[in-house]
Structures are given as C-alpha cells and as structure tokens.
Short mmCIF file of N, CA and C in Angstrom, two decimals:
data_model
loop_
_atom_site.label_atom_id
_atom_site.label_comp_id
_atom_site.label_asym_id
_atom_site.label_seq_id
_atom_site.Cartn_x
_atom_site.Cartn_y
_atom_site.Cartn_z
N MET A 1 -11.97 12.95 20.63
CA MET A 1 -11.17 13.44 19.54
C MET A 1 -11.81 13.02 18.22
N GLN A 2 -12.06 13.98 17.35
CA GLN A 2 -12.66 13.73 16.05
C GLN A 2 -11.59 13.26 15.06
N PRO A 3 -11.92 12.25 14.22
CA PRO A 3 -10.96 11.85 13.21
C PRO A 3 -10.75 12.95 12.18
N ILE A 4 -9.55 13.00 11.63
CA ILE A 4 -9.24 13.99 10.59
C ILE A 4 -9.90 13.53 9.30
N PRO A 5 -10.67 14.40 8.64
CA PRO A 5 -11.34 14.00 7.41
C PRO A 5 -10.33 13.64 6.31
N ARG A 6 -10.67 12.63 5.53
CA ARG A 6 -9.82 12.20 4.41
C ARG A 6 -9.93 13.23 3.30
N THR A 7 -8.78 13.61 2.75
CA THR A 7 -8.77 14.64 1.70
C THR A 7 -8.71 14.04 0.30
N THR A 8 -8.43 12.73 0.21
CA THR A 8 -8.38 12.09 -1.10
C THR A 8 -9.22 10.81 -1.07
N GLU A 9 -9.77 10.47 -2.21
CA GLU A 9 -10.61 9.28 -2.31
C GLU A 9 -9.77 8.02 -2.35
N ARG A 10 -10.22 6.99 -1.63
CA ARG A 10 -9.56 5.69 -1.68
C ARG A 10 -10.14 4.87 -2.82
N ARG A 11 -9.29 4.03 -3.40
CA ARG A 11 -9.72 3.13 -4.46
C ARG A 11 -9.35 1.71 -4.06
N GLU A 12 -10.34 0.82 -4.01
CA GLU A 12 -10.07 -0.57 -3.68
C GLU A 12 -9.18 -1.17 -4.74
N LEU A 13 -8.21 -1.99 -4.29
CA LEU A 13 -7.30 -2.60 -5.25
C LEU A 13 -7.24 -4.12 -5.05
N GLY A 14 -6.86 -4.58 -3.86
CA GLY A 14 -6.86 -6.01 -3.58
C GLY A 14 -5.87 -6.82 -4.39
N VAL A 15 -4.65 -6.30 -4.59
CA VAL A 15 -3.66 -7.03 -5.37
C VAL A 15 -2.47 -7.43 -4.50
N PRO A 16 -1.83 -8.57 -4.82
CA PRO A 16 -0.65 -8.98 -4.07
C PRO A 16 0.54 -8.08 -4.41
N ALA A 17 1.43 -7.94 -3.44
CA ALA A 17 2.64 -7.14 -3.62
C ALA A 17 3.71 -7.66 -2.68
N LEU A 18 4.90 -7.11 -2.82
CA LEU A 18 6.02 -7.47 -1.96
C LEU A 18 6.44 -6.22 -1.21
N CYS A 19 6.58 -6.32 0.11
CA CYS A 19 7.01 -5.21 0.95
C CYS A 19 8.44 -5.48 1.41
N LEU A 20 9.34 -4.56 1.09
CA LEU A 20 10.74 -4.70 1.49
C LEU A 20 11.05 -3.71 2.59
N LYS A 21 11.57 -4.23 3.70
CA LYS A 21 12.00 -3.39 4.82
C LYS A 21 13.37 -3.89 5.24
N GLY A 22 14.37 -3.14 4.86
CA GLY A 22 15.74 -3.61 5.10
C GLY A 22 15.96 -4.88 4.29
N ARG A 23 16.34 -5.95 4.97
CA ARG A 23 16.55 -7.24 4.29
C ARG A 23 15.34 -8.15 4.37
N ARG A 24 14.28 -7.68 5.03
CA ARG A 24 13.06 -8.49 5.15
C ARG A 24 12.19 -8.31 3.92
N GLU A 25 11.57 -9.41 3.49
CA GLU A 25 10.60 -9.38 2.40
C GLU A 25 9.30 -9.97 2.92
N LEU A 26 8.21 -9.23 2.78
CA LEU A 26 6.90 -9.69 3.22
C LEU A 26 5.95 -9.75 2.04
N ASN A 27 5.23 -10.85 1.91
CA ASN A 27 4.16 -10.94 0.93
C ASN A 27 2.95 -10.24 1.53
N VAL A 28 2.46 -9.22 0.85
CA VAL A 28 1.36 -8.40 1.36
C VAL A 28 0.27 -8.29 0.30
N ARG A 29 -0.83 -7.69 0.69
CA ARG A 29 -1.91 -7.38 -0.25
C ARG A 29 -2.20 -5.89 -0.11
N VAL A 30 -2.23 -5.19 -1.25
CA VAL A 30 -2.60 -3.77 -1.26
C VAL A 30 -4.13 -3.72 -1.26
N LEU A 31 -4.71 -3.32 -0.13
CA LEU A 31 -6.16 -3.30 0.02
C LEU A 31 -6.79 -2.13 -0.72
N ASP A 32 -6.20 -0.95 -0.54
CA ASP A 32 -6.70 0.22 -1.26
C ASP A 32 -5.57 1.22 -1.42
N ILE A 33 -5.83 2.19 -2.28
CA ILE A 33 -4.80 3.17 -2.63
C ILE A 33 -5.47 4.52 -2.86
N SER A 34 -4.74 5.59 -2.59
CA SER A 34 -5.21 6.94 -2.87
C SER A 34 -4.04 7.72 -3.44
N GLU A 35 -4.23 8.99 -3.68
CA GLU A 35 -3.15 9.81 -4.21
C GLU A 35 -2.04 10.02 -3.20
N LYS A 36 -2.31 9.79 -1.93
CA LYS A 36 -1.31 10.06 -0.90
C LYS A 36 -0.71 8.81 -0.27
N GLY A 37 -1.34 7.64 -0.47
CA GLY A 37 -0.79 6.45 0.16
C GLY A 37 -1.60 5.20 -0.15
N MET A 38 -1.31 4.14 0.60
CA MET A 38 -2.00 2.86 0.41
C MET A 38 -2.16 2.16 1.75
N ARG A 39 -3.10 1.21 1.77
CA ARG A 39 -3.34 0.40 2.97
C ARG A 39 -3.03 -1.05 2.60
N LEU A 40 -2.23 -1.69 3.47
CA LEU A 40 -1.80 -3.06 3.24
C LEU A 40 -2.40 -4.01 4.25
N SER A 41 -2.57 -5.26 3.83
CA SER A 41 -2.81 -6.38 4.73
C SER A 41 -1.51 -7.17 4.74
N LEU A 42 -1.00 -7.50 5.94
CA LEU A 42 0.29 -8.16 6.02
C LEU A 42 0.36 -9.12 7.20
N PRO A 43 1.30 -10.08 7.18
CA PRO A 43 1.37 -11.12 8.20
C PRO A 43 2.07 -10.70 9.49
N GLU A 44 2.78 -9.60 9.49
CA GLU A 44 3.47 -9.14 10.69
C GLU A 44 3.51 -7.62 10.71
N PRO A 45 3.72 -7.02 11.89
CA PRO A 45 3.63 -5.57 11.99
C PRO A 45 4.84 -4.85 11.41
N LEU A 46 4.61 -3.59 11.03
CA LEU A 46 5.66 -2.67 10.65
C LEU A 46 5.71 -1.58 11.71
N GLU A 47 6.86 -0.95 11.86
CA GLU A 47 7.02 0.13 12.85
C GLU A 47 6.65 1.47 12.23
N LYS A 48 5.91 2.28 12.99
CA LYS A 48 5.54 3.62 12.54
C LYS A 48 6.79 4.41 12.18
N ASP A 49 6.71 5.16 11.10
CA ASP A 49 7.77 6.02 10.56
C ASP A 49 8.89 5.27 9.86
N ASP A 50 8.84 3.94 9.80
CA ASP A 50 9.83 3.20 9.02
C ASP A 50 9.62 3.48 7.53
N THR A 51 10.68 3.34 6.76
CA THR A 51 10.60 3.44 5.30
C THR A 51 10.55 2.03 4.74
N VAL A 52 9.60 1.79 3.84
CA VAL A 52 9.46 0.50 3.18
C VAL A 52 9.34 0.73 1.68
N PHE A 53 9.62 -0.31 0.93
CA PHE A 53 9.50 -0.28 -0.52
C PHE A 53 8.48 -1.32 -0.93
N ILE A 54 7.52 -0.93 -1.73
CA ILE A 54 6.46 -1.83 -2.19
C ILE A 54 6.68 -2.11 -3.67
N HIS A 55 6.71 -3.40 -4.00
CA HIS A 55 6.84 -3.85 -5.39
C HIS A 55 5.55 -4.53 -5.80
N SER A 56 5.09 -4.25 -7.01
CA SER A 56 3.92 -4.96 -7.51
C SER A 56 4.31 -6.42 -7.70
N SER A 57 3.34 -7.30 -7.57
CA SER A 57 3.57 -8.73 -7.74
C SER A 57 3.99 -9.01 -9.17
N LEU A 58 4.97 -9.89 -9.33
CA LEU A 58 5.41 -10.26 -10.66
C LEU A 58 4.34 -11.02 -11.41
N ASP A 59 3.37 -11.61 -10.68
CA ASP A 59 2.28 -12.35 -11.32
C ASP A 59 1.23 -11.42 -11.91
N ASP A 60 1.21 -10.17 -11.48
CA ASP A 60 0.20 -9.22 -11.93
C ASP A 60 0.77 -8.40 -13.08
N LYS A 61 0.47 -8.76 -14.29
CA LYS A 61 1.04 -8.09 -15.48
C LYS A 61 0.32 -6.77 -15.80
N THR A 62 -0.75 -6.43 -15.06
CA THR A 62 -1.48 -5.20 -15.36
C THR A 62 -0.82 -3.98 -14.73
N ILE A 63 0.12 -4.21 -13.79
CA ILE A 63 0.85 -3.11 -13.17
C ILE A 63 2.32 -3.27 -13.55
N PRO A 64 2.96 -2.24 -14.07
CA PRO A 64 4.38 -2.36 -14.38
C PRO A 64 5.16 -2.69 -13.10
N ALA A 65 6.21 -3.50 -13.24
CA ALA A 65 7.04 -3.87 -12.09
C ALA A 65 7.79 -2.62 -11.65
N GLN A 66 7.28 -1.95 -10.65
CA GLN A 66 7.87 -0.73 -10.13
C GLN A 66 7.95 -0.79 -8.63
N GLN A 67 8.84 0.01 -8.10
CA GLN A 67 9.02 0.10 -6.65
C GLN A 67 8.47 1.44 -6.18
N VAL A 68 7.70 1.42 -5.10
CA VAL A 68 7.17 2.64 -4.51
C VAL A 68 7.75 2.78 -3.11
N ASN A 69 8.33 3.93 -2.84
CA ASN A 69 8.97 4.23 -1.56
C ASN A 69 7.92 4.88 -0.64
N CYS A 70 7.70 4.30 0.55
CA CYS A 70 6.65 4.78 1.45
C CYS A 70 7.14 4.89 2.89
N ARG A 71 6.41 5.70 3.66
CA ARG A 71 6.61 5.81 5.11
C ARG A 71 5.43 5.16 5.80
N VAL A 72 5.69 4.36 6.84
CA VAL A 72 4.62 3.72 7.60
C VAL A 72 3.97 4.78 8.48
N ALA A 73 2.69 5.07 8.24
CA ALA A 73 1.95 6.06 9.02
C ALA A 73 1.33 5.43 10.26
N TRP A 74 0.86 4.18 10.12
CA TRP A 74 0.25 3.47 11.24
C TRP A 74 0.25 1.97 10.93
N CYS A 75 0.12 1.18 11.99
CA CYS A 75 0.00 -0.27 11.84
C CYS A 75 -0.79 -0.79 13.03
N GLN A 76 -1.76 -1.66 12.76
CA GLN A 76 -2.56 -2.24 13.84
C GLN A 76 -3.00 -3.64 13.47
N GLY A 77 -3.29 -4.43 14.49
CA GLY A 77 -3.75 -5.80 14.27
C GLY A 77 -3.24 -6.70 15.37
N LYS A 78 -3.27 -8.00 15.09
CA LYS A 78 -2.76 -8.98 16.03
C LYS A 78 -2.44 -10.27 15.31
N MET A 79 -1.63 -11.08 15.94
CA MET A 79 -1.20 -12.38 15.40
C MET A 79 -0.72 -12.22 13.96
N ASN A 80 -1.31 -12.94 13.01
CA ASN A 80 -0.89 -12.87 11.60
C ASN A 80 -1.81 -12.01 10.76
N ASN A 81 -2.58 -11.13 11.39
CA ASN A 81 -3.57 -10.32 10.69
C ASN A 81 -3.33 -8.84 11.01
N TRP A 82 -2.47 -8.20 10.22
CA TRP A 82 -2.10 -6.82 10.44
C TRP A 82 -2.51 -5.97 9.25
N GLU A 83 -2.77 -4.69 9.51
CA GLU A 83 -2.99 -3.71 8.47
C GLU A 83 -2.07 -2.53 8.74
N ALA A 84 -1.58 -1.94 7.66
CA ALA A 84 -0.70 -0.77 7.79
C ALA A 84 -1.12 0.28 6.78
N GLY A 85 -1.05 1.52 7.21
CA GLY A 85 -1.28 2.65 6.33
C GLY A 85 0.07 3.24 5.94
N LEU A 86 0.30 3.38 4.65
CA LEU A 86 1.56 3.90 4.15
C LEU A 86 1.33 5.22 3.43
N GLU A 87 2.26 6.15 3.59
CA GLU A 87 2.22 7.42 2.86
C GLU A 87 3.33 7.37 1.81
N PHE A 88 2.99 7.78 0.58
CA PHE A 88 4.00 7.83 -0.46
C PHE A 88 5.02 8.91 -0.14
N ASN A 89 6.29 8.61 -0.34
CA ASN A 89 7.31 9.65 -0.24
C ASN A 89 7.21 10.53 -1.47
N VAL A 90 7.43 11.81 -1.30
CA VAL A 90 7.22 12.79 -2.36
C VAL A 90 7.99 12.43 -3.63
N SER A 91 9.17 11.87 -3.50
CA SER A 91 9.98 11.55 -4.68
C SER A 91 9.32 10.51 -5.57
N ASP A 92 8.39 9.73 -5.03
CA ASP A 92 7.75 8.67 -5.80
C ASP A 92 6.30 9.00 -6.14
N GLU A 93 5.92 10.27 -6.09
CA GLU A 93 4.51 10.60 -6.29
C GLU A 93 4.00 10.26 -7.68
N ASN A 94 4.86 10.17 -8.67
CA ASN A 94 4.39 9.83 -10.01
C ASN A 94 4.41 8.34 -10.28
N VAL A 95 5.21 7.57 -9.58
CA VAL A 95 5.35 6.13 -9.81
C VAL A 95 4.05 5.39 -9.49
N TYR A 96 3.34 5.79 -8.47
CA TYR A 96 2.14 5.08 -8.06
C TYR A 96 0.96 5.29 -9.00
N GLN A 97 1.08 6.19 -9.97
CA GLN A 97 -0.02 6.44 -10.89
C GLN A 97 -0.44 5.19 -11.65
N ALA A 98 0.52 4.31 -11.96
CA ALA A 98 0.18 3.06 -12.64
C ALA A 98 -0.68 2.18 -11.75
N TRP A 99 -0.47 2.25 -10.43
CA TRP A 99 -1.26 1.47 -9.49
C TRP A 99 -2.67 2.05 -9.40
N LEU A 100 -2.77 3.38 -9.38
CA LEU A 100 -4.09 4.02 -9.29
C LEU A 100 -4.93 3.75 -10.52
N SER A 101 -4.31 3.58 -11.66
CA SER A 101 -5.06 3.39 -12.90
C SER A 101 -5.52 1.94 -13.08
N LYS A 102 -5.07 1.02 -12.22
CA LYS A 102 -5.48 -0.38 -12.34
C LYS A 102 -6.95 -0.51 -11.97
N PRO A 103 -7.74 -1.22 -12.77
CA PRO A 103 -9.16 -1.43 -12.42
C PRO A 103 -9.27 -2.29 -11.15
N SER A 104 -10.21 -1.96 -10.32
CA SER A 104 -10.44 -2.72 -9.10
C SER A 104 -11.10 -4.05 -9.44
N PRO A 105 -10.59 -5.18 -8.89
CA PRO A 105 -11.23 -6.47 -9.18
C PRO A 105 -12.61 -6.58 -8.57
N THR A 106 -12.94 -5.72 -7.59
CA THR A 106 -14.25 -5.79 -6.94
C THR A 106 -15.23 -4.78 -7.52
N ALA A 107 -14.74 -3.87 -8.37
CA ALA A 107 -15.63 -2.85 -8.93
C ALA A 107 -16.45 -3.45 -10.09
N PRO A 108 -17.70 -3.02 -10.23
CA PRO A 108 -18.49 -3.51 -11.36
C PRO A 108 -17.89 -3.02 -12.67
N SER A 109 -17.94 -3.86 -13.68
CA SER A 109 -17.37 -3.47 -14.98
C SER A 109 -18.33 -2.53 -15.70
N SER A 110 -17.76 -1.70 -16.55
CA SER A 110 -18.56 -0.72 -17.30
C SER A 110 -19.25 -1.43 -18.47
N PRO A 111 -20.46 -0.98 -18.84
CA PRO A 111 -21.17 -1.60 -19.98
C PRO A 111 -20.50 -1.29 -21.29
#
C-alpha cells in the first residue's frame, strides 16, 4: 500500500502546549504544523477520532493564548514516548494561523 501524498507543507515548530481531552490535561510539544493539522509529542496515547483542544503554552508569548479544536487522526508510540497527528476542525481553521506564523526555533534566521 502506497502512502497518500501530503497536500500541504509541514512547518517545524517545537513549542510546548497543553492538550485537553475531557478533564485530562497533558503537557505536550507541537512538533510541526500545517494548514490542515499538527503533530504532537506526548507522554500518553490519545484515541483515534477523539476531539481534543490544544492551548499554546502560557510561557510562550509569541503565540496568542488560543484554543484549537482538533480530531485525533492517528497515534503511535510506546511507554512515555507517543506521537499523535491531529486534524484541525473546520470551525477553527482561522485560529491556527497565529501558530503557523510563528518562526521555527530550528530554522535558520534570515540575514
């Protein structure tokens, strides 16, 4: 089976965030982001098709404190080392623009 080609470019981000699922709060890291979703590093798994809310870290003043509503597309890993792919819910398609505009801490700076 051939993988489905990616239709949007990913942008490395590497920022801390908070993932809310029901009453659970998980400290996560947003590894990368695209126009359609984001990839997280997290300490425990999420269930496929669950709805979660991602908040930017209060320590990161470069992103406005906003909540992004997402659907869990996939989750894989083991022990305390999990990654999850999230798809933005259509109602929040404009909210994540502030996250996309954040400069990547790993990208070379412009002259």
